[in-house]
Short mmCIF file of C-alpha atoms in Angstrom, two decimals:
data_model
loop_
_atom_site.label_atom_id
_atom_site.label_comp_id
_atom_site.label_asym_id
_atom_site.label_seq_id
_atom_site.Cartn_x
_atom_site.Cartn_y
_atom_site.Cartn_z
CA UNK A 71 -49.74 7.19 18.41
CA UNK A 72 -52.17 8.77 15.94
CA UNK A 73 -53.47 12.62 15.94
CA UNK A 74 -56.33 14.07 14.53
CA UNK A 75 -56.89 13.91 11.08
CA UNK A 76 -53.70 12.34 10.31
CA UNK A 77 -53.06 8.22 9.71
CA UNK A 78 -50.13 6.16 11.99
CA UNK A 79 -47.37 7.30 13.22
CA UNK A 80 -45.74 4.48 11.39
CA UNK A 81 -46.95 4.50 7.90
CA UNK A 82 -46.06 8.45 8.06
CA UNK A 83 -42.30 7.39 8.70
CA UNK A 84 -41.13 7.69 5.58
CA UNK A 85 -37.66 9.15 3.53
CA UNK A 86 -40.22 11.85 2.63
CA UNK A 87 -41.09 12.77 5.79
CA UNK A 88 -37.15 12.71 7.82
CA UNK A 89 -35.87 14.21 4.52
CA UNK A 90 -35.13 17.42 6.00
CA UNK A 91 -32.95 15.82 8.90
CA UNK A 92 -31.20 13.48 6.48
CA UNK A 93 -30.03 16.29 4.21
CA UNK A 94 -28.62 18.78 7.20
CA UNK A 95 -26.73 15.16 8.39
CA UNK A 96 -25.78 14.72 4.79
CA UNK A 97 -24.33 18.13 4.22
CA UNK A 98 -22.46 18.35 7.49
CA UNK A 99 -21.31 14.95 6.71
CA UNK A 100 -20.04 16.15 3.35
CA UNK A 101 -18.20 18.92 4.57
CA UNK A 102 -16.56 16.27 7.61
CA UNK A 103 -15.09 14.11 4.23
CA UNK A 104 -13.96 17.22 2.70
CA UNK A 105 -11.93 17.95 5.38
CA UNK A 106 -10.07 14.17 6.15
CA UNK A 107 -9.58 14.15 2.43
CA UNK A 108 -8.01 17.64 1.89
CA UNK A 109 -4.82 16.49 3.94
CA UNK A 110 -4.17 13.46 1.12
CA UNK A 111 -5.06 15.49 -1.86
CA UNK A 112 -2.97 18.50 -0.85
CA UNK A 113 0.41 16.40 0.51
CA UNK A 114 2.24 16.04 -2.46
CA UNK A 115 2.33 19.44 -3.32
CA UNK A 116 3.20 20.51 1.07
CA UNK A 117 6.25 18.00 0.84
CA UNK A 118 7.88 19.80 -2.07
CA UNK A 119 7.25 22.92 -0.61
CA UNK A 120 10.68 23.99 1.07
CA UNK A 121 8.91 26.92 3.12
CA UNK A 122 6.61 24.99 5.38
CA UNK A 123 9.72 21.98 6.00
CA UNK A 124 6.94 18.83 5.90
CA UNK A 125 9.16 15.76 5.74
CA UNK A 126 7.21 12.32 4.94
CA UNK A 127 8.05 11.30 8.95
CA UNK A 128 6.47 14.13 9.60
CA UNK A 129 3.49 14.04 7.41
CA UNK A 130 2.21 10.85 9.19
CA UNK A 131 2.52 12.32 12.52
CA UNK A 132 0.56 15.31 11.46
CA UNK A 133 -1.79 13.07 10.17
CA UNK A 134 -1.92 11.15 13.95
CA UNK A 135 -2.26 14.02 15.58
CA UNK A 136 -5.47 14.74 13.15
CA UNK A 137 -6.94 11.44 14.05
CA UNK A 138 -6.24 11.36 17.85
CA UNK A 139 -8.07 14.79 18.04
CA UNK A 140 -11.23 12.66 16.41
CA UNK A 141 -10.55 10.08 19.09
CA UNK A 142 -10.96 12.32 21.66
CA UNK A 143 -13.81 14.52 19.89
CA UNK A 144 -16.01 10.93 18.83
CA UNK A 145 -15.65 9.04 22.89
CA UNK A 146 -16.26 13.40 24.08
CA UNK A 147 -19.48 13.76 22.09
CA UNK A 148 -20.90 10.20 22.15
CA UNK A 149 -20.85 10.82 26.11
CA UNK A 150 -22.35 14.47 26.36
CA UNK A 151 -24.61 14.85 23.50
CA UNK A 152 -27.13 12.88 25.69
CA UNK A 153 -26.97 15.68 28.51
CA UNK A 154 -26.33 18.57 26.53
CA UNK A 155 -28.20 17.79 23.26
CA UNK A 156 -27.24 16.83 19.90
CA UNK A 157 -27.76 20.02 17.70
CA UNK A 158 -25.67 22.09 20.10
CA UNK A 159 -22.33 19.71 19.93
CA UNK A 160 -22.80 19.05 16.09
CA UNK A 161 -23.20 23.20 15.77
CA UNK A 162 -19.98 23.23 17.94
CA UNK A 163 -18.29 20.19 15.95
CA UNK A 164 -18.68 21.80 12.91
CA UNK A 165 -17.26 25.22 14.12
CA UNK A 166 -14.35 22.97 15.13
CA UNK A 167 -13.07 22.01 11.87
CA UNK A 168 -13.59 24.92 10.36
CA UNK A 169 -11.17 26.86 12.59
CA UNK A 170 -8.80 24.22 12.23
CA UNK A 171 -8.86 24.41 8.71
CA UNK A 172 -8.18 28.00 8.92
CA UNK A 173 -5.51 27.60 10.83
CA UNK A 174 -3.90 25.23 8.72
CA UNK A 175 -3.77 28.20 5.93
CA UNK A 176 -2.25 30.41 8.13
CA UNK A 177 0.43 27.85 9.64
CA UNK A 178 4.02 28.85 9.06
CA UNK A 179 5.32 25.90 10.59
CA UNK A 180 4.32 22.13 10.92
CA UNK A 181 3.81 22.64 14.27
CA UNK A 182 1.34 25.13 13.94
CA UNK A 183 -0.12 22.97 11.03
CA UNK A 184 -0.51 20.13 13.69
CA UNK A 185 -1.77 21.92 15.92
CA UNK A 186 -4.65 23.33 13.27
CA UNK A 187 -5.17 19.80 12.19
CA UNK A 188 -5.56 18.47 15.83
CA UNK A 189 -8.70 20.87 16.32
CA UNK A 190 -9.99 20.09 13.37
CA UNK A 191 -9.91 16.78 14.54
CA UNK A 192 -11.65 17.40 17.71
CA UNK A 193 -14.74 18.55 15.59
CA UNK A 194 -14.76 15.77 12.28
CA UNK A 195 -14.17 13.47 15.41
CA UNK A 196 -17.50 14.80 17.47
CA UNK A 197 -19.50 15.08 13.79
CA UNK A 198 -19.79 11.84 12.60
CA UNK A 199 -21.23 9.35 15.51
CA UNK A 200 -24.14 12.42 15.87
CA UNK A 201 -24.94 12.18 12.39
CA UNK A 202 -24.71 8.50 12.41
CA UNK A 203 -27.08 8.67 15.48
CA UNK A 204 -29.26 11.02 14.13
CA UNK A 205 -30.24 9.37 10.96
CA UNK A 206 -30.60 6.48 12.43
CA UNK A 207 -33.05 7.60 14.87
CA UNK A 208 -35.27 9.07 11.75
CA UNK A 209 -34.35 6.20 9.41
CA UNK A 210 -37.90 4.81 8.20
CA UNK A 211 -38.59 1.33 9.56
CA UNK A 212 -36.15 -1.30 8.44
CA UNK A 213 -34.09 0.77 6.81
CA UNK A 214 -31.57 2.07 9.00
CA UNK A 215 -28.29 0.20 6.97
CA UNK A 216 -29.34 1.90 3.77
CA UNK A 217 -29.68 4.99 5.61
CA UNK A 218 -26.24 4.91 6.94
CA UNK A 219 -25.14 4.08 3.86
CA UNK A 220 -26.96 7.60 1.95
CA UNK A 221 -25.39 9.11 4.22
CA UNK A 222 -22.11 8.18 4.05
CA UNK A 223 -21.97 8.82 0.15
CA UNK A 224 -21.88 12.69 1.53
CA UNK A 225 -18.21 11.62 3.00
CA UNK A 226 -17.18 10.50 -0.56
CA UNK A 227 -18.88 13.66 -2.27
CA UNK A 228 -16.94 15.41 0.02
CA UNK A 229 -13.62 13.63 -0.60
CA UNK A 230 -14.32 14.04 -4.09
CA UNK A 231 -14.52 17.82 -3.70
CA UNK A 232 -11.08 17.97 -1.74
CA UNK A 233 -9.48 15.81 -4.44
CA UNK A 234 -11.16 18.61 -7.37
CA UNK A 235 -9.94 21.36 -4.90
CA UNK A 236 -6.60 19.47 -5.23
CA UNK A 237 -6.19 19.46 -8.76
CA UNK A 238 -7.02 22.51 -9.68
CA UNK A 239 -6.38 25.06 -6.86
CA UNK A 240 -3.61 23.59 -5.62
CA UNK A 241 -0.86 23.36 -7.77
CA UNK A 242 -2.19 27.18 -9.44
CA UNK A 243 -2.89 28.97 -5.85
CA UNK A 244 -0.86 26.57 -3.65
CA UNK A 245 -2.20 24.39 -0.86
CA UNK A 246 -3.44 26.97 1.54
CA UNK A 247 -6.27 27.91 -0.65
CA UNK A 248 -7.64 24.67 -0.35
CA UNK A 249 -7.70 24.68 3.43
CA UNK A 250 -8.92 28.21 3.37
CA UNK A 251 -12.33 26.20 1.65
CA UNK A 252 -12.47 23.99 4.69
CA UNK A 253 -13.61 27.63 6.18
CA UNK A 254 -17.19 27.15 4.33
CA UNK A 255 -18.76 24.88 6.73
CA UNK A 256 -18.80 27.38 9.30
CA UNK A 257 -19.95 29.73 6.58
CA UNK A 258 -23.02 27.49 4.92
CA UNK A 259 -23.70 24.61 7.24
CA UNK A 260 -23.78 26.12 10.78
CA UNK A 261 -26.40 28.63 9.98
CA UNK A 262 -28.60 25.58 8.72
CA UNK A 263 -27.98 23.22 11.32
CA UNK A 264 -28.93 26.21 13.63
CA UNK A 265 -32.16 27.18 12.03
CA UNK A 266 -33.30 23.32 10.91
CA UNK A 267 -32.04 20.72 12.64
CA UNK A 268 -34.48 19.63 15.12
CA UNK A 269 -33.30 17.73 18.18
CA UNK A 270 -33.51 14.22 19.08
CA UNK A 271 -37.35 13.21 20.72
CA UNK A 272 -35.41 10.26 22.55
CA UNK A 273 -32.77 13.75 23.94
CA UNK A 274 -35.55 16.07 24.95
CA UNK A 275 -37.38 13.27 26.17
CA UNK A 276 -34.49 12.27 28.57
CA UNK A 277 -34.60 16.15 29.50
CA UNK A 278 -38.16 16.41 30.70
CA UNK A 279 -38.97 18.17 27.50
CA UNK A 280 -41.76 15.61 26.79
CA UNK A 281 -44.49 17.89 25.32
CA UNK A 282 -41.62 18.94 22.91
CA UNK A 283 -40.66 15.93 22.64
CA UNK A 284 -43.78 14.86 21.16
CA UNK A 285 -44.25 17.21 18.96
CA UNK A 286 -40.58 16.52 17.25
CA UNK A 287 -41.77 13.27 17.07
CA UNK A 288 -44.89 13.79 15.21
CA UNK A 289 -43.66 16.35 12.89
CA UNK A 290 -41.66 14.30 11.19
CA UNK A 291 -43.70 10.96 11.49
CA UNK A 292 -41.63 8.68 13.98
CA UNK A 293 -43.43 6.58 17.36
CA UNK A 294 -43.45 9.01 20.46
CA UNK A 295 -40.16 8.11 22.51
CA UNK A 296 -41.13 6.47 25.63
CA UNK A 297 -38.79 6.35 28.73
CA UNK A 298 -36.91 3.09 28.15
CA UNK A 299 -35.73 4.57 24.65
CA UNK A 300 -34.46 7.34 26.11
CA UNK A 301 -31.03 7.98 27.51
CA UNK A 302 -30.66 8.09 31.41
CA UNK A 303 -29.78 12.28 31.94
CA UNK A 304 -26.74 13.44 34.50
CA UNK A 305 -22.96 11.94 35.07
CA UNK A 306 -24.84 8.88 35.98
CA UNK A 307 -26.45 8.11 33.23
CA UNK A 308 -23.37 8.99 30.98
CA UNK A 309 -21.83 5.72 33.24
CA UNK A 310 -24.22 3.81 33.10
CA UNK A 311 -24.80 4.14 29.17
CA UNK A 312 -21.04 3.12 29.21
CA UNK A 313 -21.72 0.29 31.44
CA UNK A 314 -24.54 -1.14 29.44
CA UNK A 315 -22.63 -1.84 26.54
CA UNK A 316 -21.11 -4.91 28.12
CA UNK A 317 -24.64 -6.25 29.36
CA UNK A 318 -24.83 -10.05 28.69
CA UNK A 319 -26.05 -9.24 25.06
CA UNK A 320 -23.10 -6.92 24.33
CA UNK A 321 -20.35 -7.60 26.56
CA UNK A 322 -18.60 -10.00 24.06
CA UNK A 323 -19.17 -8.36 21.13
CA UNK A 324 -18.69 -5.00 22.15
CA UNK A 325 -14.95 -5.96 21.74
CA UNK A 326 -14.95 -7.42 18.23
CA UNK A 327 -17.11 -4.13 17.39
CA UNK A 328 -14.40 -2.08 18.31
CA UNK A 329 -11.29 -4.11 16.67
CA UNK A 330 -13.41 -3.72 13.57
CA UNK A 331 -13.46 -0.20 13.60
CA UNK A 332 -10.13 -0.11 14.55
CA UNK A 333 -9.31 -1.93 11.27
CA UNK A 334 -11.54 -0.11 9.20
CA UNK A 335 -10.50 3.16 10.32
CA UNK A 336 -7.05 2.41 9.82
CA UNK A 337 -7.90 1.21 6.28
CA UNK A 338 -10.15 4.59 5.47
CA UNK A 339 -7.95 7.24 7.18
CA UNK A 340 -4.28 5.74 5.88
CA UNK A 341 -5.47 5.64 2.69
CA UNK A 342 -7.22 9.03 2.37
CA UNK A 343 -4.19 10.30 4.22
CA UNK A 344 -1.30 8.33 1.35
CA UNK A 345 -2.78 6.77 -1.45
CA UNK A 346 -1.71 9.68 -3.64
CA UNK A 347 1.76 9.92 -2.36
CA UNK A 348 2.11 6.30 -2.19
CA UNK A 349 0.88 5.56 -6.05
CA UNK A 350 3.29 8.58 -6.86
CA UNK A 351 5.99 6.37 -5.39
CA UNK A 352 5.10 3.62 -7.06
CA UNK A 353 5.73 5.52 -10.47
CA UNK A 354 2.64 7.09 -11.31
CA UNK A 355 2.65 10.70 -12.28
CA UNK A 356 1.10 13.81 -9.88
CA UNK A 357 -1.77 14.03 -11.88
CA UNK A 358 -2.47 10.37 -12.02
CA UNK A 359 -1.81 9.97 -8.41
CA UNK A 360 -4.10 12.71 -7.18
CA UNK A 361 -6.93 11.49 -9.29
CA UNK A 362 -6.82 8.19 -7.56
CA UNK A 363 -8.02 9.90 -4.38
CA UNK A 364 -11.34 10.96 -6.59
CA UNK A 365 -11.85 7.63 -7.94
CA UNK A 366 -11.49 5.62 -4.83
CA UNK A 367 -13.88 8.51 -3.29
CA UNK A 368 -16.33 7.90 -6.41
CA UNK A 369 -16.27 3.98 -5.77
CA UNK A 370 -17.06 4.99 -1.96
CA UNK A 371 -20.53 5.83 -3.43
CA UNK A 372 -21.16 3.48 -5.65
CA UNK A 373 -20.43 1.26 -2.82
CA UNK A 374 -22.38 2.85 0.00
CA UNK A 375 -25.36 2.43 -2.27
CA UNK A 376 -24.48 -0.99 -2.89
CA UNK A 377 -23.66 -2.06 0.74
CA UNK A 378 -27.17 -0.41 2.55
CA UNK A 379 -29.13 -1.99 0.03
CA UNK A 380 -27.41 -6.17 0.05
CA UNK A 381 -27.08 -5.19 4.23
CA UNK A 382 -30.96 -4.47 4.48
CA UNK A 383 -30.94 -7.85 3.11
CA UNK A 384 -28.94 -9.74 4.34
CA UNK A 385 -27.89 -8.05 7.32
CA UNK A 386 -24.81 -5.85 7.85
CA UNK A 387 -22.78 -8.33 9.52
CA UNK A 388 -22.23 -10.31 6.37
CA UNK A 389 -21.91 -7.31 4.17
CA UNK A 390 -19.12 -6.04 6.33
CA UNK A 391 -16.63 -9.22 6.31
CA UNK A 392 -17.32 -9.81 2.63
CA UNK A 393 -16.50 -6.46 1.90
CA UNK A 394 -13.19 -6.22 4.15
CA UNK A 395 -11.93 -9.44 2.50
CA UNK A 396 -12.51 -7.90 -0.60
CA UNK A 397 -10.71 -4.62 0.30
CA UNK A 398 -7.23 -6.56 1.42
CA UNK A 399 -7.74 -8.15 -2.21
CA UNK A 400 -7.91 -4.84 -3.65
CA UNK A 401 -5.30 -3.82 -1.70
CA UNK A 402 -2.48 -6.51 -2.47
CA UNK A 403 -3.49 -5.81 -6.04
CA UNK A 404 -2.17 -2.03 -6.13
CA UNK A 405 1.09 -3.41 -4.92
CA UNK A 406 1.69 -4.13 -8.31
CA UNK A 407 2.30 -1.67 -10.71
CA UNK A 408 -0.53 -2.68 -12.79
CA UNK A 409 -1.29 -0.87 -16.54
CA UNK A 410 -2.59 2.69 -15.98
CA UNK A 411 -6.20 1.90 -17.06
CA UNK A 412 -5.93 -1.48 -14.79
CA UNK A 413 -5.25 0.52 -12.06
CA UNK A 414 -7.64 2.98 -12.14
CA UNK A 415 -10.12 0.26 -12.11
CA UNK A 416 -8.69 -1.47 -9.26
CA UNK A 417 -8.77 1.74 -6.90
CA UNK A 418 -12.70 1.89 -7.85
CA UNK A 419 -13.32 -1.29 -6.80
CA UNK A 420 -11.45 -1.49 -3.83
CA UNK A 421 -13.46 2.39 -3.20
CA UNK A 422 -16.60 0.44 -3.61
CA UNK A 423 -15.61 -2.35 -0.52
CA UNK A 424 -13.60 -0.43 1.95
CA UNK A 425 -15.33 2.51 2.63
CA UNK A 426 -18.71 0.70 3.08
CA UNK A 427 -16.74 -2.19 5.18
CA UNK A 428 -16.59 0.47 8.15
CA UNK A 429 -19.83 1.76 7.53
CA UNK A 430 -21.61 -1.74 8.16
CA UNK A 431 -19.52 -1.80 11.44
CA UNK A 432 -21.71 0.63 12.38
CA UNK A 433 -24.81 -0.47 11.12
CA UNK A 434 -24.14 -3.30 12.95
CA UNK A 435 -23.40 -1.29 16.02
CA UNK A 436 -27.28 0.01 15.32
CA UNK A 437 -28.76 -3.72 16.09
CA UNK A 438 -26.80 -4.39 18.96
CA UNK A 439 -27.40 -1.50 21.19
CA UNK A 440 -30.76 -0.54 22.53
CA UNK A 441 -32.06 3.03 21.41
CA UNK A 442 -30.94 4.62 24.94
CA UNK A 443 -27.80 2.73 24.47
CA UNK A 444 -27.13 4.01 20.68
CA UNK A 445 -25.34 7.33 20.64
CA UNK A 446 -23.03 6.10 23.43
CA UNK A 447 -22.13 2.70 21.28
CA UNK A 448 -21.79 4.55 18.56
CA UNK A 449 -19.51 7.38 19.83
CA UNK A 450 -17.09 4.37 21.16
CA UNK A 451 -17.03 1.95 17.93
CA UNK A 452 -16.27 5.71 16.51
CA UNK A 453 -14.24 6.83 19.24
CA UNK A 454 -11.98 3.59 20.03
CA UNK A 455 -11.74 2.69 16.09
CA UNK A 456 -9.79 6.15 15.87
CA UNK A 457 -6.92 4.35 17.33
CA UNK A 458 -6.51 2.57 13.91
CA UNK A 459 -7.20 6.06 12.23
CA UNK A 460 -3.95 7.30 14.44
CA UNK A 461 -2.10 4.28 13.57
CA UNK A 462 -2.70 4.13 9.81
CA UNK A 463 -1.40 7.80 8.44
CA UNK A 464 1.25 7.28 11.36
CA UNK A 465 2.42 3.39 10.06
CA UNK A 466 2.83 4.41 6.20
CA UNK A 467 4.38 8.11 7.49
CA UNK A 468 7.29 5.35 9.24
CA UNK A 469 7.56 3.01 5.67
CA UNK A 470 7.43 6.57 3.83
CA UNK A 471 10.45 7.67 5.44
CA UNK A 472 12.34 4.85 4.70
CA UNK A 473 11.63 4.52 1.31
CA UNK A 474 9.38 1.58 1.97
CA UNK A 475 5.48 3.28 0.86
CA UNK A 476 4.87 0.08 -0.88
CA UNK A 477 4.64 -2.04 2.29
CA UNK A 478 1.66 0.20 3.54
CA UNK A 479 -0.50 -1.80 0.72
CA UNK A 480 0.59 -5.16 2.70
CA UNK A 481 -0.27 -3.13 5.99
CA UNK A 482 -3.65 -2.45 4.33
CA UNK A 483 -4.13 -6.17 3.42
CA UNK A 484 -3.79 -7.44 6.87
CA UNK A 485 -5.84 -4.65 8.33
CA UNK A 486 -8.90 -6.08 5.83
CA UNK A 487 -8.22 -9.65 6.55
CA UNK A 488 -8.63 -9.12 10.89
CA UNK A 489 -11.76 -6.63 10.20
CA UNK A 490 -13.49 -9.25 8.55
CA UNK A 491 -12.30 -11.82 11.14
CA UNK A 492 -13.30 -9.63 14.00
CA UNK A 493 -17.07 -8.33 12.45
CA UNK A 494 -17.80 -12.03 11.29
CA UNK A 495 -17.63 -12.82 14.65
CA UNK A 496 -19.79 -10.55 16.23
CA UNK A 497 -23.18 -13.09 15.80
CA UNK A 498 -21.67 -15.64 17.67
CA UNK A 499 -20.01 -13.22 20.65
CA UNK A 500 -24.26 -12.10 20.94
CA UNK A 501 -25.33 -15.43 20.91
CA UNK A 502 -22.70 -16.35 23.84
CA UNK A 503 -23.39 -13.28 25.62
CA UNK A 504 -27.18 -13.80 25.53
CA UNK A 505 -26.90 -17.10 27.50
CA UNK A 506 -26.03 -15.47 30.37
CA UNK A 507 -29.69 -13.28 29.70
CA UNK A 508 -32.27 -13.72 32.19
CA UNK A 509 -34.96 -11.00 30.59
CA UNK A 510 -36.76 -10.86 27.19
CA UNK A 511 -33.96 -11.00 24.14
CA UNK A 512 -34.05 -7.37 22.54
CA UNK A 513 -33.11 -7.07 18.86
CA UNK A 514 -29.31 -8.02 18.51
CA UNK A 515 -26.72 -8.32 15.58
CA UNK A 516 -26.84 -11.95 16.11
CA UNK A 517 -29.69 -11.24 13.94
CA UNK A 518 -28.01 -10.72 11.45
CA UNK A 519 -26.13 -14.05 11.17
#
């Protein structure tokens, strides 16, 4: 589709031109990994505090309860934002946290505390599959995995934030301050998303909005959406983008897709939730233990870089199970109680593979679904795969309480070993699933292989 006086729609699609939409995506994005991250940086200094009563059992049930409310918020939006457009539930998802955060500073009691961290939940839980969706709808051509991964090093900015937040205002203020900051989204990034963010072509096309839906389109240089992009609108379509992710193509891997997440979840969300408190009880000192959650966070970037780049390569299929083998190498490593310096280096590096490892499960998730298919595949990889987020804070909470935090390295091992199994696999499950094909072959992870 050309207009007048401009050049292709194509060779306008550039980072330049989606810039605006990435940035929004990466700041609300930012703000989500500020949030999951606050909980770990903040925990040692809530367990010795006698006032609030937060026992280590406890802890990892709070830290559940966070996670099942982004269950429930990721398989929620991934199904609605279709119908009811994707600005409006990332506005709302963003409003979400915020008030939980809040009400974290004001809890009294862990139940109240839960109860804050459950909402806020509901809303990091909605936020990321939309942003994933989103950018990967404007990513340029070809470069949707190093997309993903910019945008993901706004999670790790964020977590780096939480940890600084943790350090400094924490043990001076005390830990409500620092939820008190988880207030700011609502503050700085709703009024942006509200006056910027554009919504999805493929969305208002699905609507009826197609003169709109043009001109979204050619404002910030992608193809016009046609019909067969776009996602079906009303409770049937919602089913039926359900139902299509176990066409012939999908139906196998669809599966493995999810039991990666579900490991790589586990993996990011157990160890943002208890890597300080676990190193602590492995001998290090607060300080020491705390900072780990920045480094890992600052090998998160490093490695998001790294990962979009080798995956645009060499697909993110391969980049995924190299990198979860990698991470349960990492991981069996800080069971040791390695030299100081050792050990700082070993948290980077394992920062650099795990966080990425889930990312490419995603990125993969972006080759095997169609484009009307996308934000509903992507809202379940998300939404199942926060089963392992529940089970990860909740499994080390259990070895915390019995004096056992050193296990939850082992747990983390395992949990990289059957991610890699399970993504590795995913080429093959397309392959076997495409037999069964009678049409034209669209563009699948088996790609990748």
């Amino acid at each position: 589709m050309t207009l007048p006086g401009t050049t292709d729609a194509h060779s306008r699609h550039t980072f330049r031109s989606v810039f605006p939409v990435l940035a929004l995506c990466w700041l609300a994005v930012f703000f989500d990994g500020m949030d999951v991250n606050i909980y770990g940086a903040v925990m040692p200094h809530m367990l010795e505090d006698d006032g609030l009563g937060l026992t280590p059992s406890t802890a990892g049930t709070i830290g559940s309860w966070t996670t099942f409310g982004m269950l429930i918020g990721a398989l929620t939006a991934g199904n609605i934002t279709d119908w009811l457009g994707r600005r409006p539930i990332l506005v709302s998802s963003v409003t979400l946290f915020s008030l939980g955060s809040a009400l974290c500073a004001m809890a009294g009691t862990t139940t109240l505390f839960g109860a804050g961290r459950f909402i806020a939940g509901l809303g990091l839980g909605g936020l990321m599959p939309l942003c994933l969706a989103m950018v990967m709808e404007f990513a340029p051509p070809r470069r949707a995995a190093l997309t993903t991964g910019l945008l993901m090093t706004s999670y790790h900015a964020g977590g780096m934030a939480a940890t600084v937040l943790g350090l400094t205002v924490a043990p001076s203020a005390g830990w409500r301050w620092v939820f008190w900051a988880g207030v700011l989204p609502a503050v700085i990034a709703v009024p942006l998303l509200m006056k910027l963010m554009p919504e999805s072509p493929a969305v208002l096309l699905s609507r009826g909005n197609h003169e709109q839906a043009g001109q979204v389109a050619d404002r910030y240089g992608l193809p016009r959406p046609t019909p067969v992009a776009s996602p079906a609108a009303g409770a049937r379509g919602r089913l039926d983008a359900v139902l299509a992710l176990f066409r012939p193509e999908s139906r196998w891997a669809t599966p493995l897709l999810w039991l990666a997440s579900f490991c790589g979840l586990l993996l990011v969300y157990g160890v943002s939730t208890w890597l300080p408190t676990m190193m602590k009880a492995s001998g290090y000192g607060m300080t020491s233990s705390v900072s780990f959650l920045l480094v890992i966070n600052a090998g998160g970037i490093v490695g998001m870089l790294i990962a979009g780049r080798a995956a645009d390569r060499f697909g993110p299929v391969r980049i995924s199970a190299i990198w979860f083998t990698l991470t349960a190498a990492g991981a069996l490593l800080l069971q040791s109680h390695l030299p100081l310096g050792l050990t700082y280096a070993v948290v980077a590096l394992t920062g650099v593979w795990l966080f990425s490892a889930q990312v490419m499960v995603y990125a993969t998730s972006n080759s095997l679904y169609r484009d009307s298919e996308r934000a509903t595949g992507l809202g379940w990889v998300t939404g199942v795969g926060r089963a392992g987020a529940v089970v990860g804070p909740s499994l080390v909470g259990t070895l915390a309480s019995n004096g056992s935090e050193s296990w939850g390295f082992t747990a983390f091992a395992l949990a990289g070993v059957t991610g890699a199994i399970a993504i590795a696999l995913v080429p093959a499950a397309g392959r076997l699933g495409s037999r069964a094909r009678t049409g034209p072959l669209p563009t699948t992870a088996a790609s990748d292989a």
